[in-house]
């Protein structure tokens, strides 16, 4: 038996899957000094999806961290051949992304602005410059294009084999033709694998099984929500005018992409209505195999390609390749330690971008394994963004048809995914639907975004001022001038109880949580680097019982963070009670009068102070009322047993008609919290932001006796120059409507991006929150003139450290 086929009895790290993601993970673990690594592949390396991938490699991603990941991948691919001696096919041919509509051109111009901020070279080019780079392209109907000279292409199989050789050179063992049939679990940890040739013990297990990752995850009770779809491209014979260094071309309005292939074209795309693969489970014997041709499915891509590159009409078509690839429910890949099982990591679900992303993703997962926590803010790809319900196969089938189809489709601001809905609903869902609520989805929850007037249709999507704005403004007006009712049942609610519950929270929370019973505390939970793992509210229900309220999307993440920090010798139990309570937020100056009509309890500020809670009667129900307001001004949150929520809602509406009570949705809520400078995790707050940068020093108590995670880093950074600072941006003009992610320009330099933005009734214009970097982070802003890049145009704003908002 050869050395490469020998199976050791144990290894420090076992990687399952020998595609490019597994090879990259092995390579980067070895570079970090982990030599005792074993990679197991059920067939031969690259035999699943990698071997038939198209090999397009770009840099730009929606945010800074993901773009840095992709930039690193290109740096790696450009030097790998010199390191290993194996050819990778890497060519820095650049890429051209074209626009066929005015709206698409605006999106490309936004990418240019973000590229400047992220350090990526991007240029807007004319139709003539497109033709210089891609002579076979029709350009007369294009509105514009961008040129990214640092992008390129590679041979996926060669790239993976080069990574594998780099890993082997550093001591990694790779065993092929071995199927992993199970996972050995002891005391909630992955400690080994079972294979067709015996067991292997390990300290860390990494699931890089590609389109088999969901099936393999289920063997250990780990949810990896992905599903395979058929993906198509053609390869032509040689075509005149196609140069070996022709740029990669993306025509998203035509749903198609191109690259040069042996003097001809490789052309594929993402058809609007995709075709999920109906084979489930996928057999382990599906190796170096393709699916049958389907010209009917490919027709829309071929028609658009002939329009864009007329040479295809007469070109020799060598093959129509149909190879399945895996897609996730939100179109982002999956990375990180599984919340269900310690020491079980996942790197999978690359949504047809595995070649471009695996170089950087392999480094990130290796750093996560070695460092014990994510190396930065990876929330967009963190496996903990998914609840267990996302593993439903019918939902995955339906969603995959949608997410693949949206890969190149025009993605409008606040466009909602539509498949596999409604799923998680509040007890008030039908009542709100009957009042013309327009729902969005967050972590599977249906939430009212806004309410339409009777008979009104949902407005069309737009890049400009939305058609629903006037309806939302009425909801804002009720909140500020009368009283509004928000259904916030989707809040995540975690109950921590037991003898050591307080000790656990004191170690996790940066604020003081040893407060009197019924007191509510807003606090940061920090990581060792001093960044926000979460921001949440803790209500002390008893000496040894705490209700933790956190964001709708953070249920799995925060449950995982808290539970993993409960020591084996500590008596504390964490329970997800999200679905046991509805949350009704009663906001506005008439909120006290409304509560007085439905409850005999004294709810005056003198009796129930801000940030205090109390159990009260409402109608026939018993609820917990908290005096607080996320939107500023007077308000209460009512925590209602879910079976009583309908009764409480109807009682409030019956009593509040003459007080101006109005239902309101999350668009109004979000815009008003931005106006008031309230931060939100996942927008202004994340693992890379410190309390000092976010302006939340009050949520951190460094002078208390208890040591807490992140305290040392916070002490070390306190008073030091800031890398970045959160500011409020107030727009000069009411005509400009922004959506988020726009670049901030200060003194002619791009210094950051908008994190959140909404319409402010007080400003009569948009107000945003965003970080400024560099010198602008260490000066006071009391109306500093600046600008944002809005769809390629400069729009004037003023910056404030704290916008002088006053509410009742």
Coordinates of C-alpha atoms in Angstrom, one line a residue, residues 193-663:
X193 CA -14.6 9.9 11.6
X194 CA -15.7 6.5 10.5
X195 CA -14.6 5.4 7.0
X196 CA -14.9 2.4 4.7
X197 CA -11.4 1.6 5.8
X198 CA -11.6 2.1 9.6
X199 CA -11.9 4.9 12.1
X200 CA -9.7 8.0 12.4
X201 CA -9.6 10.0 15.7
X202 CA -9.1 13.8 15.4
X203 CA -9.3 17.0 17.4
X204 CA -10.9 19.0 14.6
X205 CA -13.1 17.9 11.7
X206 CA -13.7 20.1 8.6
X207 CA -16.6 19.5 6.3
X208 CA -15.4 20.6 2.8
X209 CA -17.6 18.1 1.1
X210 CA -19.0 20.5 -1.5
X211 CA -22.5 19.5 -2.8
X212 CA -22.3 16.5 -0.4
X213 CA -21.8 18.8 2.6
X214 CA -25.5 18.8 3.7
X215 CA -25.7 15.0 3.5
X216 CA -22.4 14.6 5.4
X217 CA -23.5 17.2 8.0
X218 CA -26.7 15.3 8.7
X219 CA -24.6 12.3 9.8
X220 CA -23.6 14.3 12.9
X221 CA -26.7 16.4 13.3
X222 CA -25.1 19.5 11.7
X223 CA -27.2 21.7 9.5
X224 CA -25.5 22.8 6.2
X225 CA -28.2 24.3 4.2
X226 CA -27.3 23.9 0.5
X227 CA -28.8 22.3 -2.5
X228 CA -27.4 21.5 -6.0
X229 CA -28.6 23.0 -9.2
X230 CA -27.8 22.2 -12.8
X231 CA -25.3 24.8 -14.1
X232 CA -24.6 25.2 -17.8
X233 CA -21.9 26.5 -20.1
X234 CA -20.8 25.9 -23.7
X235 CA -17.3 25.6 -25.1
X236 CA -16.7 26.7 -28.8
X237 CA -14.1 26.0 -31.3
X238 CA -11.6 28.7 -32.2
X239 CA -13.1 32.2 -33.1
X240 CA -11.4 35.0 -34.8
X241 CA -10.7 38.0 -32.6
X242 CA -10.6 36.0 -29.4
X243 CA -7.2 36.5 -27.8
X244 CA -5.8 34.3 -25.0
X245 CA -5.7 37.4 -22.8
X246 CA -9.3 38.5 -23.6
X247 CA -10.8 39.7 -20.3
X248 CA -13.4 37.7 -18.5
X249 CA -16.8 39.3 -19.5
X250 CA -19.9 39.5 -17.4
X251 CA -23.2 40.7 -18.9
X252 CA -25.6 40.4 -16.0
X253 CA -28.5 41.9 -17.9
X254 CA -28.1 39.0 -20.3
X255 CA -27.5 36.6 -17.4
X256 CA -24.3 35.5 -19.1
X257 CA -20.5 35.4 -18.7
X258 CA -17.6 34.6 -21.0
X259 CA -13.9 33.7 -20.9
X260 CA -11.4 32.7 -23.5
X261 CA -10.9 28.9 -23.8
X262 CA -8.2 27.6 -26.3
X263 CA -8.9 30.4 -28.8
X264 CA -12.7 30.1 -28.5
X265 CA -15.2 31.1 -25.9
X266 CA -16.5 29.5 -22.8
X267 CA -20.0 31.0 -22.3
X268 CA -22.3 30.2 -19.4
X269 CA -24.7 32.0 -17.1
X270 CA -27.4 32.0 -14.5
X271 CA -30.9 31.7 -16.1
X272 CA -33.7 33.5 -14.2
X273 CA -35.6 30.4 -13.4
X274 CA -33.0 27.8 -12.4
X275 CA -33.2 24.1 -12.4
X276 CA -32.4 22.4 -9.1
X277 CA -31.0 18.9 -9.4
X278 CA -33.7 16.4 -8.6
X279 CA -31.2 13.7 -7.3
X280 CA -31.2 13.7 -3.5
X281 CA -29.2 12.3 -1.8
X282 CA -26.3 12.5 -4.2
X283 CA -24.5 9.2 -4.6
X284 CA -20.9 9.0 -3.5
X285 CA -20.1 7.5 -6.9
X286 CA -21.0 10.7 -8.8
X287 CA -17.4 11.4 -9.7
X288 CA -16.1 13.3 -12.8
X289 CA -19.6 13.0 -14.1
X290 CA -21.9 15.5 -15.9
X291 CA -25.6 15.7 -16.4
X292 CA -27.4 15.5 -19.7
X293 CA -27.7 18.4 -22.1
X294 CA -30.8 20.6 -21.7
X295 CA -30.9 23.1 -24.6
X296 CA -34.4 24.2 -23.6
X297 CA -33.1 25.3 -20.2
X298 CA -30.1 26.9 -21.8
X299 CA -32.1 28.7 -24.5
X300 CA -32.4 32.1 -22.8
X301 CA -28.7 32.2 -22.2
X302 CA -27.8 31.2 -25.8
X303 CA -30.3 33.7 -27.2
X304 CA -28.8 36.5 -25.2
X305 CA -25.2 35.4 -25.9
X306 CA -25.9 35.4 -29.7
X307 CA -27.2 38.9 -29.3
X308 CA -24.2 40.1 -27.3
X309 CA -21.6 38.1 -29.3
X310 CA -23.0 37.5 -32.8
X311 CA -20.0 35.2 -33.7
X312 CA -21.7 32.5 -31.7
X313 CA -24.3 32.1 -34.3
X314 CA -21.9 30.4 -36.6
X315 CA -19.3 29.2 -34.2
X316 CA -18.6 25.5 -33.6
X317 CA -20.2 24.4 -30.4
X318 CA -18.0 21.6 -29.0
X319 CA -20.1 20.8 -26.0
X320 CA -22.9 22.0 -23.7
X321 CA -21.6 21.2 -20.2
X322 CA -24.1 20.6 -17.5
X323 CA -22.5 20.1 -14.1
X324 CA -24.3 20.4 -10.7
X325 CA -23.1 23.0 -8.2
X326 CA -24.4 23.8 -4.7
X327 CA -26.3 26.9 -3.7
X328 CA -27.3 28.3 -0.3
X329 CA -30.6 30.0 0.8
X330 CA -29.1 33.5 0.7
X331 CA -26.5 33.1 -2.0
X332 CA -23.5 33.4 0.3
X333 CA -21.2 30.6 1.2
X334 CA -21.0 28.8 4.5
X335 CA -18.0 29.1 6.8
X336 CA -17.3 28.4 10.5
X337 CA -17.7 26.1 13.5
X338 CA -21.1 24.4 13.6
X339 CA -23.3 25.6 16.5
X340 CA -24.6 22.0 17.0
X341 CA -21.2 20.4 17.5
X342 CA -17.9 21.6 18.9
X343 CA -14.7 21.2 16.8
X344 CA -16.8 20.6 13.6
X345 CA -16.1 23.2 11.0
X346 CA -17.7 23.8 7.6
X347 CA -16.4 25.4 4.4
X348 CA -19.0 24.8 1.6
X349 CA -21.8 26.1 -0.5
X350 CA -19.9 28.4 -2.8
X351 CA -22.7 29.3 -5.1
X352 CA -20.8 28.8 -8.3
X353 CA -17.9 31.0 -7.1
X354 CA -15.8 28.4 -5.3
X355 CA -12.8 28.9 -7.4
X356 CA -12.8 32.7 -6.8
X357 CA -13.5 32.4 -3.1
X358 CA -11.8 29.2 -1.9
X359 CA -8.3 30.7 -1.8
X360 CA -9.4 33.3 0.7
X361 CA -12.0 31.1 2.4
X362 CA -9.4 28.4 3.0
X363 CA -7.2 30.9 4.9
X364 CA -10.1 32.2 6.9
X365 CA -11.3 28.8 8.1
X366 CA -7.7 27.8 8.9
X367 CA -7.2 31.0 10.9
X368 CA -10.6 30.3 12.7
X369 CA -9.5 26.8 13.6
X370 CA -6.0 27.8 14.8
X371 CA -7.1 31.0 16.5
X372 CA -10.3 29.6 18.2
X373 CA -12.5 32.4 16.8
X374 CA -13.2 34.1 13.5
X375 CA -10.3 36.3 12.4
X376 CA -12.7 39.2 11.6
X377 CA -16.3 40.0 10.8
X378 CA -17.5 37.1 8.7
X379 CA -21.2 37.4 9.5
X380 CA -22.2 37.3 5.9
X381 CA -20.9 33.8 5.5
X382 CA -21.0 32.6 9.1
X383 CA -22.8 29.2 9.4
X384 CA -24.6 30.6 12.5
X385 CA -26.7 32.9 10.4
X386 CA -28.9 29.9 9.6
X387 CA -31.4 28.3 11.9
X388 CA -32.0 24.6 11.9
X389 CA -35.3 25.1 9.9
X390 CA -33.2 26.1 6.8
X391 CA -32.3 22.4 6.3
X392 CA -35.7 21.6 5.0
X393 CA -35.2 19.9 1.6
X394 CA -38.3 21.2 -0.1
X395 CA -37.6 24.7 1.0
X396 CA -34.0 24.4 -0.3
X397 CA -35.1 23.0 -3.6
X398 CA -37.5 26.0 -4.1
X399 CA -35.0 28.6 -2.8
X400 CA -32.2 27.3 -5.0
X401 CA -34.3 27.9 -8.1
X402 CA -34.6 31.5 -7.0
X403 CA -31.1 32.3 -5.6
X404 CA -29.3 30.9 -8.7
X405 CA -31.7 32.9 -10.9
X406 CA -30.9 36.0 -9.0
X407 CA -27.1 35.6 -9.4
X408 CA -27.0 38.0 -12.3
X409 CA -30.5 39.5 -12.1
X410 CA -30.9 43.1 -11.2
X411 CA -31.0 43.2 -7.4
X412 CA -33.0 46.1 -6.2
X413 CA -32.7 47.8 -2.8
X414 CA -34.7 46.0 -0.2
X415 CA -35.8 43.3 -2.6
X416 CA -37.1 40.3 -0.7
X417 CA -36.6 36.7 -1.5
X418 CA -40.0 35.1 -2.2
X419 CA -39.7 31.3 -2.1
X420 CA -40.4 29.1 1.0
X421 CA -42.5 31.8 2.5
X422 CA -44.4 32.4 4.7
X423 CA -42.8 30.1 7.3
X424 CA -42.3 31.6 10.8
X425 CA -45.2 33.9 11.6
X426 CA -46.3 35.9 14.7
X427 CA -49.7 35.3 16.2
X428 CA -50.7 38.6 14.6
X429 CA -49.7 37.7 11.0
X430 CA -53.2 37.2 9.7
X431 CA -54.5 40.4 11.4
X432 CA -51.6 42.4 10.0
X433 CA -52.1 40.9 6.5
X434 CA -55.7 41.9 6.6
X435 CA -54.6 45.5 7.2
X436 CA -52.5 45.4 4.0
X437 CA -49.1 44.8 5.6
X438 CA -46.3 44.3 3.2
X439 CA -44.1 41.7 4.7
X440 CA -40.4 41.1 4.7
X441 CA -38.5 38.1 6.0
X442 CA -35.7 37.9 8.7
X443 CA -34.4 34.6 9.8
X444 CA -37.5 33.0 8.4
X445 CA -39.9 35.4 10.3
X446 CA -42.5 37.3 8.4
X447 CA -42.3 40.9 9.6
X448 CA -44.4 43.9 8.5
X449 CA -42.2 46.3 6.6
X450 CA -45.0 48.9 6.0
X451 CA -48.7 49.1 5.6
X452 CA -50.4 49.9 2.2
X453 CA -53.5 52.0 1.9
X454 CA -56.7 49.9 1.1
X455 CA -56.6 48.7 -2.5
X456 CA -53.0 49.8 -3.1
X457 CA -50.5 47.5 -4.8
X458 CA -46.9 47.0 -3.8
X459 CA -44.9 49.7 -5.6
X460 CA -42.3 48.7 -8.1
X461 CA -38.7 48.4 -7.0
X462 CA -36.5 51.4 -7.8
X463 CA -33.1 52.9 -7.2
X464 CA -34.7 56.3 -6.5
X465 CA -37.3 57.4 -4.0
X466 CA -39.5 54.5 -3.1
X467 CA -43.2 54.5 -3.8
X468 CA -43.9 53.4 -0.2
X469 CA -42.2 56.4 1.3
X470 CA -45.3 58.5 1.9
X471 CA -47.1 55.5 3.6
X472 CA -44.1 55.0 5.9
X473 CA -43.9 58.7 6.8
X474 CA -47.5 58.4 8.1
X475 CA -46.3 55.6 10.4
X476 CA -43.4 57.7 11.5
X477 CA -45.7 60.6 12.2
X478 CA -47.9 58.4 14.4
X479 CA -44.8 57.3 16.3
X480 CA -43.7 60.9 16.9
X481 CA -47.0 62.7 17.3
X482 CA -49.5 60.1 18.5
X483 CA -48.9 56.3 19.1
X484 CA -47.8 53.4 16.9
X485 CA -47.9 49.7 17.5
X486 CA -45.0 47.6 16.2
X487 CA -45.1 43.8 16.1
X488 CA -41.5 42.8 17.1
X489 CA -42.3 39.2 18.0
X490 CA -39.3 38.1 15.9
X491 CA -36.9 39.4 18.6
X492 CA -34.7 36.5 19.7
X493 CA -35.3 35.7 23.4
X494 CA -33.0 33.5 25.4
X495 CA -33.6 32.5 29.0
X496 CA -30.4 31.9 31.2
X497 CA -31.1 30.5 34.6
X498 CA -29.3 28.6 37.4
X499 CA -27.0 29.2 40.3
X500 CA -24.1 30.4 38.1
X501 CA -26.2 32.4 35.5
X502 CA -25.1 35.7 36.9
X503 CA -21.5 34.7 36.8
X504 CA -21.7 33.6 33.2
X505 CA -23.3 36.9 32.2
X506 CA -20.8 39.0 34.2
X507 CA -18.0 37.2 32.3
X508 CA -19.7 37.7 28.9
X509 CA -21.2 41.2 29.2
X510 CA -19.2 44.4 29.1
X511 CA -21.8 46.3 31.2
X512 CA -22.9 45.6 34.7
X513 CA -25.7 43.1 34.8
X514 CA -25.7 42.5 38.6
X515 CA -28.7 44.8 38.9
X516 CA -32.0 44.7 40.9
X517 CA -34.7 42.3 39.8
X518 CA -36.9 43.8 37.0
X519 CA -34.1 46.0 35.8
X520 CA -33.2 46.1 32.1
X521 CA -29.6 46.5 31.0
X522 CA -28.3 47.3 27.5
X523 CA -24.8 45.8 27.1
X524 CA -22.1 44.8 24.6
X525 CA -20.8 41.3 24.4
X526 CA -17.3 41.6 23.2
X527 CA -14.7 39.2 21.7
X528 CA -11.1 39.0 22.9
X529 CA -10.2 41.7 20.3
X530 CA -12.7 44.1 21.9
X531 CA -15.2 43.9 19.0
X532 CA -18.9 43.4 19.3
X533 CA -20.0 39.7 19.3
X534 CA -23.4 41.1 20.0
X535 CA -25.3 43.9 21.5
X536 CA -28.3 42.9 23.5
X537 CA -30.7 43.7 26.4
X538 CA -30.7 41.7 29.6
X539 CA -33.8 41.7 31.9
X540 CA -33.2 40.3 35.4
X541 CA -36.3 38.3 36.2
X542 CA -34.9 36.8 39.5
X543 CA -31.7 36.4 41.3
X544 CA -30.7 33.5 39.2
X545 CA -32.9 34.0 36.1
X546 CA -32.3 36.4 33.1
X547 CA -34.2 37.1 29.9
X548 CA -31.8 38.0 27.1
X549 CA -33.3 40.0 24.2
X550 CA -31.3 40.1 21.0
X551 CA -31.8 40.7 17.2
X552 CA -34.0 38.5 15.1
X553 CA -31.1 37.3 12.9
X554 CA -28.9 36.5 15.9
X555 CA -30.7 33.6 17.6
X556 CA -28.3 30.8 16.6
X557 CA -25.2 33.0 16.8
X558 CA -25.9 34.4 20.3
X559 CA -27.1 31.1 21.7
X560 CA -23.9 29.5 20.4
X561 CA -21.7 32.3 21.9
X562 CA -23.3 32.2 25.3
X563 CA -23.6 28.4 25.6
X564 CA -20.0 27.8 24.5
X565 CA -18.9 30.0 27.4
X566 CA -20.8 28.2 30.1
X567 CA -18.1 26.2 31.9
X568 CA -18.5 22.4 32.5
X569 CA -18.5 23.1 36.2
X570 CA -21.1 25.9 36.1
X571 CA -24.7 25.4 36.8
X572 CA -26.5 27.5 34.2
X573 CA -29.0 26.5 31.5
X574 CA -29.6 28.5 28.4
X575 CA -33.0 28.0 26.6
X576 CA -34.3 29.5 23.4
X577 CA -37.7 30.9 24.4
X578 CA -38.2 33.0 21.2
X579 CA -41.4 31.4 20.2
X580 CA -43.0 31.6 23.7
X581 CA -43.4 35.3 23.7
X582 CA -44.8 37.9 21.3
X583 CA -43.4 41.4 21.6
X584 CA -45.6 44.4 21.0
X585 CA -43.9 47.8 21.1
X586 CA -46.2 50.7 21.9
X587 CA -44.3 53.9 20.8
X588 CA -45.2 57.6 20.9
X589 CA -46.3 60.4 23.1
X590 CA -49.8 58.9 23.5
X591 CA -48.3 55.5 24.6
X592 CA -48.8 56.2 28.4
X593 CA -52.4 57.2 27.9
X594 CA -53.1 54.1 25.8
X595 CA -51.5 51.8 28.4
X596 CA -53.6 53.5 31.2
X597 CA -56.8 52.6 29.3
X598 CA -56.0 48.9 29.1
X599 CA -54.1 48.4 32.4
X600 CA -55.0 49.3 36.0
X601 CA -51.3 49.3 36.8
X602 CA -49.4 52.6 37.4
X603 CA -47.2 53.1 34.3
X604 CA -46.2 56.7 34.9
X605 CA -42.5 57.5 34.7
X606 CA -42.4 58.0 38.4
X607 CA -43.6 54.4 39.0
X608 CA -42.0 52.7 36.0
X609 CA -38.7 54.4 35.3
X610 CA -36.8 54.1 32.0
X611 CA -35.1 50.7 31.6
X612 CA -37.2 49.0 34.2
X613 CA -39.8 46.3 33.7
X614 CA -42.9 45.1 35.5
X615 CA -45.6 42.4 35.1
X616 CA -48.9 44.2 34.5
X617 CA -52.5 43.4 33.5
X618 CA -53.5 44.2 29.9
X619 CA -57.1 43.4 29.2
X620 CA -57.5 39.9 30.5
X621 CA -53.8 39.0 30.0
X622 CA -50.7 39.2 32.2
X623 CA -47.7 40.6 30.4
X624 CA -44.2 42.1 31.2
X625 CA -44.0 45.8 30.3
X626 CA -40.6 47.4 29.8
X627 CA -40.3 51.2 29.6
X628 CA -37.9 51.8 26.8
X629 CA -37.9 53.0 23.2
X630 CA -35.7 51.9 20.3
X631 CA -37.0 54.8 18.2
X632 CA -36.6 57.5 20.8
X633 CA -39.3 59.3 22.8
X634 CA -41.9 57.6 25.1
X635 CA -42.6 54.0 24.6
X636 CA -43.0 50.5 26.1
X637 CA -42.2 47.0 25.0
X638 CA -44.8 44.4 26.0
X639 CA -43.6 40.8 26.3
X640 CA -46.8 38.8 25.9
X641 CA -47.3 35.0 26.2
X642 CA -47.8 34.0 22.6
X643 CA -51.2 32.6 23.1
X644 CA -52.4 36.0 24.5
X645 CA -50.9 38.2 21.8
X646 CA -54.0 38.4 19.7
X647 CA -56.1 39.4 22.7
X648 CA -53.6 42.1 23.8
X649 CA -53.3 43.5 20.2
X650 CA -57.1 43.8 19.8
X651 CA -57.4 45.4 23.3
X652 CA -54.9 48.0 22.4
X653 CA -56.5 48.8 19.1
X654 CA -60.0 49.0 20.7
X655 CA -58.7 51.4 23.3
X656 CA -56.4 53.5 21.0
X657 CA -58.6 54.5 18.1
X658 CA -59.2 58.1 19.3
X659 CA -55.5 58.4 20.4
X660 CA -54.3 58.1 16.8
X661 CA -53.1 54.5 17.2
X662 CA -51.6 53.2 14.0
X663 CA -49.9 49.9 13.0

